[in-house]
Amino acid sequence: MEKKVRSTCPFCGVGCGIVLHTRDNRITWVDDDPANPSSRGMLCVKGRFGVPFVEHPDRLTTPLIRREGRLQPATWDEALNHVAEQLLRFRGAFGSFASAKATNEDAFVQQKFVRLVMGTNNIDHCTRLCHSPSVEAMLEQLGSGATSNSYTDYEDASCLVLVGCDPGSNHPVIASRMRSALDNRGTRLVIVNPRRIDLAERADVFLQPLPGTDVALFNGLARCILDEGLEDREFIQQRTEGFAAWRAAVEEHTVEEYAGAAGVDPEALRQAARLYARPPARRGLPASERPGSCLVWGMGITQHSHGTDNARSLINLALLAGQLGRPGCGISPLRGQNNVQGCGDAGCIPDSLPGYQPYTDDAAALFEETWGAGIPRKPGMKATDMVERIASGEIRAMYIVGENPLLSEPNLAHAASLFRQLEFLVVQDLFLHETAELAHVVLPACSFAEKDGTFTNSERRVQRIRPAIPRIGQSRPDWEIIADLARRMAPRVGIDPRQFAYGSAEEVFAELARLTPQLRGMSYERLDREGGIQWPCPTPDHPGTRFLYADRFPRGLGKFVPVRQSRAAAELPDNEFPLVLNTGRVLYHWHGGTITRRVAALVEQMHEVPLAIHPRDAAELGIAEGDAVVVRSRRGRMTASAVVTDAVRPGSVFVPFVKLQESAANFLTNNVYDEPSRIPEYKVCAVRVEKKRPRPREVTGATPTAWRGT
Amino acid sequence: MKVDGHETEAAGTLLDVILALGIDLPHLCKDDNLPPIGACRTCLVEADGRIVAACHTPAAAVQEVQTRSVRAIELRQAVLRLTARMHGREPDVSGGPRSGELWAAYAAHGLERPSYPSRPRSAVDLSSPFFEFHEEPCILCGRCVVACQQLQHIGAIGIAGTATSARVTAGAAVAFAESACTACGSCVAACPTHALRPKPLRATHRPGDARGEEG
Amino acid sequence: MSNAPAFALPRRARLLPLLVERHREHGFLDRGSVEHIARQLGMPVAEAWEAAASMTEFHFEPVRGERSCAGLACSLRPGWREPTLPAGCLFRCYEPPASGDERPFPLEMVRRSGPLLAPCDQTWAGLERARNLGPAVALEELERSGLRGRGGAFFPTAAKWRAALSRGRPLALVLNAEEGEPGVFKDRALLCLRPERVLEGLGIAMQVLQPAVTIAFINGAAEPAAAAFERALAASPIAGDVLVYRGAGGYVLGEETALLNAIEGRRAVPRPRPPLPVEAGLFGMPTVVNNVETMAAVSFIIREGAAAFRELGTAHAPGTRILSVSGRVSRPGVYEVPMGTLLSDVVVEAGGAGDSSTALLCGGPSGGFLPWDLAATPILPGRYHPTGAMLGAGGVVVLDWSSDIRRAALTMAAYNAEQSCGKCTPCREGAPLLLELLGSGRTAEVDELADVLQHASLCGLGQMAPGPVRSALEFWSGVFV
Ligand code: SF4
Ligand code: SF4
Ligand code: SF4
Ligand code: FES
């Protein structure tokens, strides 16, 4: 039997439309969906060829309970009753990670469970590890934490400024849409990246700053704009506050000083500033419209010990140039995982309720009334803090859904020792990954291809997923598992179990929409009929919103926040560890690789972790292309295969954080954090690289036994 | 305007109008969401007495279209027979989404066997882990190239060479795996003949990646 | 590319000049150099490669030996041998058999001169007059002259300019000096001998159209013509405002959209129409493409007035036409004659036999053959005979049908098959089949195939490819069985 099911790609935050073709309940082909307004008939390699992971033989098929030190199969009743009993013991010392890969419905039920049944706001998700600084800064300065524009605006912009991101690898379909703007509309391109990414070949200006000097660079851009009078005075006057104080801070240094600090050419900096503030009109822009610029950034901005400052300085720039609130401009922190946006929207963050509503009386009252019980008002712990506070005993039990922190946390060896100290750990996922190996109970969840739900992509578009194949083994959708668990625990903590008596994902979504003003106008019926809708969509007849901030910011006026360059990074190179390690992603693997390692073709394409190193450093170290190398930091070591390229600056090396063949960059990275977002500094740490010495036995041909004695 | 006697609105190209009416017309080089190429010439119709390619003729200037006139059918048959000349064996691979378009066109035009001598070609590129290229069934419609260059704006492939040496070519005549190909698969999705075909989707894994060997 | 003006075309527009330069230095293009150039221009390698590979005159490996002509006039000469290099026509049909590189067009080969081929002073008086008239009035003057494009399609020139202007700016202007049809050498004559006249016409077009970019696209092998043109350009008032492009081949460049693709650094194949170049041509700009001879006529018209132009030729086809006459004649060369002159008169003037043994190839590979008893026809735009013979670009090859017609028809069929750009199925697959059918005497099957080529092909090359075969079979079918 052949079927075609329209759904949404489960990999990155672009949120491409896919059509799953199945024959006899097996996926045979993944087609693109030309009708999808986000992807317009495009996909990347992961969406097109990466989906077979859902049918991988490694999929968990039954619940597992740790008995006599080993994880052993159990029934759902056994497992959930066991979890219920145990978790009741740890109320008050409990934390939970939600999954940015799961659906809005999954996230919503999970946060409801944590807040209502576990009585805590200790819930968070991986945005902590990617864009929390962006969200912090946007909330502080604008009052909302989302990409302000749509992908369409990249095509309508006259200039694109890409900072610390590599859309060609991480958001391939966005990169395609950007290239179409360059090809068809003559859009200008500015790239800021310590690494020469593919798109840099096409850039009008390419700035390659020293690692960790972003604030200096952006203040330098601002200074150029001010010096040349390119700022948008009207916008500043009518829509912002704090300009004078900020201006004074920026003017503490000259363009030359800023450029010097960042290690870039001041003239190039000026050119970039002009292009951003006043780009020449792209082809076909009506003469009546002001040419716009989109400011796009990625984790090269956020994963620093001063990530929030970096984000603030970018938002300051957007306010200064008035490149917000019109078509063809805006600010976009590019989201990594398919549903990071939705997971936060649905309330899986410690400091606010669904829809970023504060724990103040009005908002919380609506929730309490709907849910029929009180909810905690004290903000919870952030993900990185939960892990760090295992040591102090403040966190003793955790419930982790669809995440593998033992691959994504910085300084993995340290993190693993903390997780081992947990008294009770539940992991709910598709595969038995590094973190699940340590769990007391493992619950098998369904993949996206087996369930109903919605994902929200980087442009705030809420899109449906639909079941294409039957559930694998006894796996169940995340929301269903958690609701079942909640029903078992609710009576014991004085909650009405009917609060968790959902009959379908659609019912969950209806409650989420009712409680969240920005989603209130949406329903499955509408999403099925119209396709994805962009929030805010407050009423059933509202068409959704292409760009935010047209006439006001959620906090009223946009706020300039002075920022100054501080120490470039917590750990800088020295004699012992002379190189700077930068981490990121690659096209062919997604995130830590837990999923893509299970797709044969993706592994065939890239089976070793590559390390990019500048020819000069390589020559000094005697390293040639393809050599096996060992990378060490103060925290650990990994092996990689050398790629000698001048795409990186001398003195820097680049490693994607996928784990292949037991090697992963996060054995090296530093667990120091940005305040206030608490993001770890993945992007900069000091390392030493050496050519891996061939094993003596391979050289001498001596038999292994000859070596055993020594 | 009128199409095969049906009154209808003249919007877009003739092909748009024809397909919107549910009339079957081959259009081997025209993808729904890509600009017309005009290479295959299988979409010929008679418009106000002239023979035109429906995929790149605007409907606005035309009063009457006949898709089934003797002349149009004869010409399409002849074009299809020339197409068949180069269309070698094509496997029945599960998975290609737009496959079968050419077979359907043959059937609709009563062509069983090509009557022109065939022009066999045999290049094969198996280098990508994700898909394969077999020149044998390729009809040089150019859809793959447009998908790569004008949809994805990657430009990993082109059609190199003139006359009968024209061939779908990655990079500067290198293997797909050595080109700028990102394996997005848009070319595979666009190919109407399985010349570009996915490798069977595999969820198996290689040693070193199974969880049993971790830790 | 010389004299780069201020207008910045997208970087990929430099692909062809860079490829040509590299080819000139090394004699061929290898993968590495194409990759290098692509990277330099920030364009995809495959797109650069397909563009390079669509140019039939580029070599991709080292070549040895001298080029010798494979064209019709040369192949009729005793002692002619099949060339080892595929060289096509060397455009010296007036001195067969030709080999080696092109040479400057000899003045004595101007057998009959007229307003276009007559010596041209360098006062730039026409340009001056256009400036004084202003664009609108100059355009009206042009309109009154009734000038139609001399490339071969005879589209009214003023109407073309108006169509582009109505689309708004920026627009582009291209002088088509690609002249690649075997047996036609009149543009070379004009460029070598009267470049100022062509430049003045171009300058007037620039006055009227105010293009954002003006490109002169000169055949890659026409070295002397390009040199003469560039010399004259440097001394002209429009020096610095014209980009000179050199091609690298392909009959298909006669198709305007293929020419535009070549300039854009794309595979040189025709685009589907619409849009027409005047609507959206070079990089999407409304684009006027005019032939060398047309520009020369523009100069004459603005200098001497529309009325003077209309004094020559007929009411519907005013002006003169330059014919390139070669083959079995004693006085080969260019003949500038008023439109409406009898074709047979020109052949006789050139010293052709002019009896029942004579056959004419009119319009080259896109035209067809004509027996002598039909040759007393006035020289006018359009077909002399429905099977194929036509004025086209003005090529006339005089043959003796009994000894030549078979080879001539096969040469033309082979040329069309070879020169197919490979884009559309009827032409790519059909043209070689046509050659095969003709060669093996299966002439009964020709009709159906010729019909599909003519009506189904994307561009003129394929549509007109059956002409020589059809006309040869119409008049001399006995020779082919
Ligand atoms: S770009 Fe992102 S959403 Fe689109 S197919 Fe690739 S991974 Fe999936
Ligand atoms: S798979 Fe490769 S060749 Fe095909 S469209 Fe994508 S990038 Fe181009
Ligand atoms: S490979 Fe397929 S899509 Fe590409 S030209 Fe050949 S038949 Fe067309
Ligand atoms: S579909 Fe019209 S020419 Fe191919």
Tab-separated table of N, CA, C and O in Angstrom, chain A residues 21 23 27-29 31-32 34 40-45 48-49 52 55-58 176 179-180 183-184 432 434 437 587-588 597-605 607 661-662, chain B residues 32-33 94-98 127-131 149-154 177 181-186 188-189 198-199 201-211 213-215:
chain	number	residue	atom	x	y	z
A	21	HIS	N	6.611	9.619	1.589
A	21	HIS	CA	6.027	8.567	0.760
A	21	HIS	C	6.275	7.234	1.465
A	21	HIS	O	7.410	6.946	1.851
A	23	ARG	N	5.511	2.889	1.505
A	23	ARG	CA	4.957	1.690	0.873
A	23	ARG	C	4.960	0.609	1.944
A	23	ARG	O	5.980	0.385	2.585
A	27	ILE	N	9.026	3.976	4.981
A	27	ILE	CA	9.268	5.212	4.240
A	27	ILE	C	10.138	4.910	3.022
A	27	ILE	O	11.196	4.302	3.152
A	28	THR	N	9.659	5.312	1.836
A	28	THR	CA	10.426	5.021	0.632
A	28	THR	C	11.084	6.262	0.049
A	28	THR	O	12.073	6.175	-0.664
A	29	TRP	N	10.538	7.411	0.305
A	29	TRP	CA	11.058	8.617	-0.342
A	29	TRP	C	10.502	9.812	0.417
A	29	TRP	O	9.371	9.772	0.900
A	31	ASP	N	9.655	13.630	-0.223
A	31	ASP	CA	9.545	14.634	-1.273
A	31	ASP	C	9.430	16.021	-0.641
A	31	ASP	O	9.042	16.156	0.518
A	32	ASP	N	9.758	17.017	-1.472
A	32	ASP	CA	9.601	18.385	-1.008
A	32	ASP	C	8.149	18.802	-1.187
A	32	ASP	O	7.380	18.126	-1.849
A	34	PRO	N	6.180	21.933	-2.562
A	34	PRO	CA	6.241	23.260	-3.184
A	34	PRO	C	5.246	24.245	-2.578
A	34	PRO	O	5.435	25.452	-2.674
A	40	ARG	N	9.275	26.422	0.089
A	40	ARG	CA	9.015	26.571	-1.339
A	40	ARG	C	9.582	25.441	-2.186
A	40	ARG	O	10.287	25.677	-3.170
A	41	GLY	N	9.326	24.236	-1.776
A	41	GLY	CA	9.739	23.107	-2.604
A	41	GLY	C	11.202	22.741	-2.490
A	41	GLY	O	11.722	22.027	-3.328
A	42	MET	N	11.863	23.231	-1.458
A	42	MET	CA	13.258	22.830	-1.262
A	42	MET	C	13.383	21.949	-0.026
A	42	MET	O	12.546	21.980	0.868
A	43	LEU	N	14.465	21.206	0.006
A	43	LEU	CA	14.856	20.468	1.199
A	43	LEU	C	16.368	20.441	1.200
A	43	LEU	O	16.995	20.787	0.201
A	44	CYS	N	16.953	20.028	2.313
A	44	CYS	CA	18.394	19.784	2.301
A	44	CYS	C	18.619	18.294	2.472
A	44	CYS	O	17.688	17.515	2.613
A	45	VAL	N	19.875	17.920	2.491
A	45	VAL	CA	20.211	16.494	2.522
A	45	VAL	C	19.589	15.781	3.725
A	45	VAL	O	19.163	14.639	3.623
A	48	ARG	N	15.827	15.367	3.146
A	48	ARG	CA	15.551	14.502	1.995
A	48	ARG	C	15.972	13.066	2.258
A	48	ARG	O	15.270	12.129	1.924
A	49	PHE	N	17.181	12.914	2.796
A	49	PHE	CA	17.729	11.565	2.889
A	49	PHE	C	17.950	11.106	4.336
A	49	PHE	O	18.428	10.017	4.558
A	52	PRO	N	15.406	8.107	7.434
A	52	PRO	CA	15.345	6.691	7.820
A	52	PRO	C	15.726	6.422	9.268
A	52	PRO	O	15.501	5.311	9.756
A	55	GLU	N	13.335	4.491	11.425
A	55	GLU	CA	13.120	3.049	11.302
A	55	GLU	C	14.364	2.263	11.713
A	55	GLU	O	14.477	1.080	11.431
A	56	HIS	N	15.280	2.933	12.383
A	56	HIS	CA	16.533	2.278	12.738
A	56	HIS	C	16.306	1.156	13.751
A	56	HIS	O	15.510	1.302	14.661
A	57	PRO	N	16.991	0.043	13.558
A	57	PRO	CA	16.807	-1.073	14.500
A	57	PRO	C	17.160	-0.714	15.944
A	57	PRO	O	16.723	-1.404	16.872
A	58	ASP	N	17.936	0.334	16.145
A	58	ASP	CA	18.267	0.743	17.511
A	58	ASP	C	17.102	1.385	18.245
A	58	ASP	O	17.227	1.683	19.434
A	176	SER	N	19.694	28.798	0.640
A	176	SER	CA	19.246	28.792	-0.757
A	176	SER	C	18.415	30.031	-1.052
A	176	SER	O	18.550	30.644	-2.110
A	179	ARG	N	20.754	32.886	-1.361
A	179	ARG	CA	21.478	32.883	-2.634
A	179	ARG	C	20.569	33.317	-3.772
A	179	ARG	O	21.006	33.957	-4.720
A	180	SER	N	19.283	32.966	-3.662
A	180	SER	CA	18.386	33.388	-4.734
A	180	SER	C	18.283	34.908	-4.734
A	180	SER	O	18.210	35.533	-5.794
A	183	ASP	N	21.441	36.134	-6.422
A	183	ASP	CA	21.442	35.868	-7.867
A	183	ASP	C	20.411	36.718	-8.598
A	183	ASP	O	20.684	37.253	-9.662
A	184	ASN	N	19.211	36.770	-8.046
A	184	ASN	CA	18.112	37.349	-8.813
A	184	ASN	C	17.896	38.823	-8.532
A	184	ASN	O	17.264	39.511	-9.314
A	432	LEU	N	18.830	4.724	22.844
A	432	LEU	CA	19.527	4.605	24.119
A	432	LEU	C	20.865	5.328	23.981
A	432	LEU	O	21.886	4.726	23.697
A	434	GLU	N	23.945	8.315	25.215
A	434	GLU	CA	24.877	8.413	26.332
A	434	GLU	C	24.182	8.727	27.649
A	434	GLU	O	24.528	8.169	28.697
A	437	GLU	N	21.941	5.840	28.937
A	437	GLU	CA	22.712	4.749	29.534
A	437	GLU	C	22.800	4.884	31.046
A	437	GLU	O	22.980	3.905	31.758
A	587	LEU	N	27.044	20.283	7.512
A	587	LEU	CA	25.807	20.022	6.772
A	587	LEU	C	25.285	18.615	6.990
A	587	LEU	O	24.099	18.394	7.141
A	588	TYR	N	26.215	17.639	6.973
A	588	TYR	CA	25.752	16.263	6.859
A	588	TYR	C	25.358	15.643	8.190
A	588	TYR	O	24.844	14.543	8.229
A	597	ARG	N	23.906	9.948	12.997
A	597	ARG	CA	24.830	8.822	12.993
A	597	ARG	C	24.107	7.536	12.622
A	597	ARG	O	24.714	6.514	12.362
A	598	ARG	N	22.804	7.573	12.676
A	598	ARG	CA	22.052	6.361	12.372
A	598	ARG	C	21.500	6.358	10.953
A	598	ARG	O	20.591	5.620	10.631
A	599	VAL	N	22.032	7.217	10.123
A	599	VAL	CA	21.657	7.187	8.709
A	599	VAL	C	22.911	6.819	7.925
A	599	VAL	O	23.883	7.562	7.905
A	600	ALA	N	22.860	5.653	7.316
A	600	ALA	CA	24.076	5.120	6.700
A	600	ALA	C	24.699	6.101	5.711
A	600	ALA	O	25.897	6.341	5.727
A	601	ALA	N	23.858	6.689	4.862
A	601	ALA	CA	24.416	7.542	3.817
A	601	ALA	C	25.079	8.779	4.405
A	601	ALA	O	26.085	9.260	3.912
A	602	LEU	N	24.508	9.296	5.488
A	602	LEU	CA	25.109	10.481	6.102
A	602	LEU	C	26.445	10.128	6.727
A	602	LEU	O	27.391	10.907	6.693
A	603	VAL	N	26.521	8.936	7.288
A	603	VAL	CA	27.780	8.514	7.887
A	603	VAL	C	28.808	8.258	6.800
A	603	VAL	O	29.976	8.619	6.921
A	604	GLU	N	28.344	7.695	5.684
A	604	GLU	CA	29.258	7.446	4.584
A	604	GLU	C	29.846	8.764	4.088
A	604	GLU	O	31.016	8.874	3.768
A	605	GLN	N	29.000	9.780	4.042
A	605	GLN	CA	29.445	11.077	3.569
A	605	GLN	C	30.499	11.658	4.507
A	605	GLN	O	31.469	12.248	4.077
A	607	HIS	N	32.480	10.426	8.039
A	607	HIS	CA	32.537	9.422	9.095
A	607	HIS	C	33.571	9.716	10.166
A	607	HIS	O	33.690	9.006	11.132
A	661	GLN	N	32.597	8.215	15.787
A	661	GLN	CA	33.655	7.310	16.226
A	661	GLN	C	34.214	7.727	17.577
A	661	GLN	O	35.413	7.845	17.775
A	662	GLU	N	33.300	8.000	18.497
A	662	GLU	CA	33.703	8.260	19.879
A	662	GLU	C	34.487	9.537	20.093
A	662	GLU	O	35.152	9.696	21.106
B	32	ASP	N	6.430	21.905	-11.686
B	32	ASP	CA	5.352	22.771	-11.188
B	32	ASP	C	5.901	24.085	-10.650
B	32	ASP	O	5.341	25.146	-10.881
B	33	ASN	N	6.983	24.010	-9.901
B	33	ASN	CA	7.397	25.230	-9.223
B	33	ASN	C	8.684	25.824	-9.788
B	33	ASN	O	9.394	26.536	-9.109
B	94	SER	N	11.721	2.015	-6.596
B	94	SER	CA	10.711	2.598	-5.719
B	94	SER	C	11.283	3.890	-5.187
B	94	SER	O	12.481	4.014	-4.960
B	95	GLY	N	10.453	4.873	-5.045
B	95	GLY	CA	10.946	6.063	-4.383
B	95	GLY	C	10.953	7.320	-5.214
B	95	GLY	O	10.665	8.370	-4.715
B	96	GLY	N	11.298	7.261	-6.478
B	96	GLY	CA	11.317	8.498	-7.250
B	96	GLY	C	9.909	9.033	-7.366
B	96	GLY	O	8.996	8.309	-7.741
B	97	PRO	N	9.713	10.277	-7.048
B	97	PRO	CA	8.361	10.786	-6.947
B	97	PRO	C	7.720	11.084	-8.284
B	97	PRO	O	6.537	10.882	-8.463
B	98	ARG	N	8.473	11.590	-9.236
B	98	ARG	CA	7.841	12.036	-10.461
B	98	ARG	C	8.097	11.066	-11.606
B	98	ARG	O	8.036	11.412	-12.764
B	127	SER	N	28.897	7.976	-7.212
B	127	SER	CA	29.786	8.467	-6.156
B	127	SER	C	29.060	9.024	-4.948
B	127	SER	O	29.591	9.036	-3.855
B	128	SER	N	27.847	9.516	-5.117
B	128	SER	CA	27.165	10.085	-3.956
B	128	SER	C	26.584	8.973	-3.105
B	128	SER	O	26.037	8.014	-3.638
B	129	PRO	N	26.682	9.091	-1.805
B	129	PRO	CA	26.052	8.073	-0.957
B	129	PRO	C	24.528	8.150	-0.996
B	129	PRO	O	23.865	7.263	-0.488
B	130	PHE	N	24.007	9.223	-1.548
B	130	PHE	CA	22.563	9.445	-1.434
B	130	PHE	C	21.791	9.101	-2.699
B	130	PHE	O	20.640	8.733	-2.648
B	131	PHE	N	22.425	9.313	-3.848
B	131	PHE	CA	21.693	9.058	-5.095
B	131	PHE	C	22.678	8.680	-6.188
B	131	PHE	O	23.892	8.758	-5.994
B	149	GLN	N	20.302	24.866	-10.037
B	149	GLN	CA	20.785	26.230	-10.237
B	149	GLN	C	19.767	27.292	-9.856
B	149	GLN	O	20.118	28.331	-9.316
B	150	GLN	N	18.505	27.030	-10.158
B	150	GLN	CA	17.540	28.116	-10.001
B	150	GLN	C	16.566	27.926	-8.856
B	150	GLN	O	15.860	28.857	-8.493
B	151	LEU	N	16.508	26.706	-8.301
B	151	LEU	CA	15.686	26.526	-7.108
B	151	LEU	C	16.606	26.608	-5.887
B	151	LEU	O	16.446	27.462	-5.033
B	152	GLN	N	17.598	25.742	-5.858
B	152	GLN	CA	18.490	25.703	-4.699
B	152	GLN	C	19.625	26.720	-4.820
B	152	GLN	O	20.307	26.991	-3.836
B	153	HIS	N	19.862	27.232	-5.995
B	153	HIS	CA	20.965	28.174	-6.198
B	153	HIS	C	22.287	27.599	-5.704
B	153	HIS	O	23.071	28.275	-5.051
B	154	ILE	N	22.473	26.332	-6.010
B	154	ILE	CA	23.730	25.688	-5.636
B	154	ILE	C	24.627	25.591	-6.867
B	154	ILE	O	25.789	25.949	-6.828
B	177	ALA	N	30.256	13.427	-6.055
B	177	ALA	CA	30.802	13.508	-4.706
B	177	ALA	C	31.948	14.512	-4.625
B	177	ALA	O	32.275	14.995	-3.552
B	181	CYS	N	28.051	19.638	-4.897
B	181	CYS	CA	26.748	19.040	-4.569
B	181	CYS	C	26.590	18.902	-3.058
B	181	CYS	O	27.465	18.407	-2.371
B	182	THR	N	25.461	19.361	-2.562
B	182	THR	CA	25.178	19.234	-1.133
B	182	THR	C	24.210	18.094	-0.872
B	182	THR	O	23.736	17.930	0.232
B	183	ALA	N	23.898	17.354	-1.923
B	183	ALA	CA	22.988	16.211	-1.802
B	183	ALA	C	21.611	16.623	-1.287
B	183	ALA	O	20.973	15.893	-0.553
B	184	CYS	N	21.170	17.787	-1.716
B	184	CYS	CA	19.844	18.224	-1.297
B	184	CYS	C	18.740	17.408	-1.953
B	184	CYS	O	17.605	17.412	-1.498
B	185	GLY	N	19.076	16.732	-3.050
B	185	GLY	CA	18.104	15.843	-3.672
B	185	GLY	C	17.062	16.526	-4.532
B	185	GLY	O	16.169	15.863	-5.050
B	186	SER	N	17.159	17.820	-4.704
B	186	SER	CA	16.147	18.488	-5.522
B	186	SER	C	16.218	18.023	-6.978
B	186	SER	O	15.199	17.958	-7.661
B	188	VAL	N	17.083	15.027	-7.922
B	188	VAL	CA	16.502	13.686	-7.949
B	188	VAL	C	14.986	13.793	-7.969
B	188	VAL	O	14.297	13.089	-8.711
B	189	ALA	N	14.491	14.718	-7.169
B	189	ALA	CA	13.045	14.889	-7.109
B	189	ALA	C	12.496	15.384	-8.439
B	189	ALA	O	11.366	15.095	-8.797
B	198	PRO	N	17.289	7.940	-6.178
B	198	PRO	CA	17.832	7.810	-4.829
B	198	PRO	C	18.425	6.428	-4.643
B	198	PRO	O	17.925	5.451	-5.217
B	199	LYS	N	19.489	6.356	-3.866
B	199	LYS	CA	19.882	5.041	-3.392
B	199	LYS	C	18.784	4.627	-2.440
B	199	LYS	O	18.215	5.483	-1.763
B	201	LEU	N	16.689	4.196	0.564
B	201	LEU	CA	16.892	4.799	1.878
B	201	LEU	C	17.306	3.693	2.836
B	201	LEU	O	16.626	2.688	2.969
B	202	ARG	N	18.417	3.887	3.472
B	202	ARG	CA	18.907	2.840	4.359
B	202	ARG	C	19.023	3.371	5.770
B	202	ARG	O	19.545	4.454	5.984
B	203	ALA	N	18.549	2.616	6.726
B	203	ALA	CA	18.692	3.016	8.116
B	203	ALA	C	19.703	2.133	8.808
B	203	ALA	O	19.824	2.127	10.005
B	204	THR	N	20.421	1.375	8.062
B	204	THR	CA	21.413	0.508	8.681
B	204	THR	C	22.622	1.331	9.078
B	204	THR	O	22.780	2.463	8.662
B	205	HIS	N	23.467	0.767	9.826
B	205	HIS	CA	24.589	1.545	10.314
B	205	HIS	C	25.866	0.775	10.101
B	205	HIS	O	25.865	-0.412	9.780
B	206	ARG	N	26.960	1.491	10.304
B	206	ARG	CA	28.256	0.880	10.100
B	206	ARG	C	28.922	0.639	11.426
B	206	ARG	O	28.586	1.252	12.409
B	207	PRO	N	29.883	-0.263	11.431
B	207	PRO	CA	30.585	-0.539	12.682
B	207	PRO	C	31.129	0.761	13.256
B	207	PRO	O	31.548	1.641	12.521
B	208	GLY	N	31.128	0.852	14.546
B	208	GLY	CA	31.681	2.057	15.156
B	208	GLY	C	30.614	3.061	15.465
B	208	GLY	O	30.830	4.004	16.213
B	209	ASP	N	29.422	2.855	14.938
B	209	ASP	CA	28.383	3.805	15.215
B	209	ASP	C	27.234	3.179	15.990
B	209	ASP	O	26.325	3.854	16.427
B	210	ALA	N	27.276	1.907	16.159
B	210	ALA	CA	26.224	1.264	16.943
B	210	ALA	C	26.455	1.573	18.409
B	210	ALA	O	27.577	1.725	18.855
B	211	ARG	N	25.354	1.654	19.125
B	211	ARG	CA	25.518	2.060	20.522
B	211	ARG	C	26.278	1.019	21.319
B	211	ARG	O	26.924	1.308	22.300
B	213	GLU	N	28.914	-0.280	20.823
B	213	GLU	CA	30.355	-0.061	20.866
B	213	GLU	C	30.715	1.246	21.539
B	213	GLU	O	31.869	1.632	21.578
B	214	GLU	N	29.698	1.934	22.019
B	214	GLU	CA	29.999	3.222	22.632
B	214	GLU	C	30.431	3.036	24.071
B	214	GLU	O	30.105	2.056	24.703
B	215	GLY	N	31.114	4.017	24.602
B	215	GLY	CA	31.439	4.040	26.028
B	215	GLY	C	32.583	3.104	26.377
B	215	GLY	O	33.123	2.382	25.592
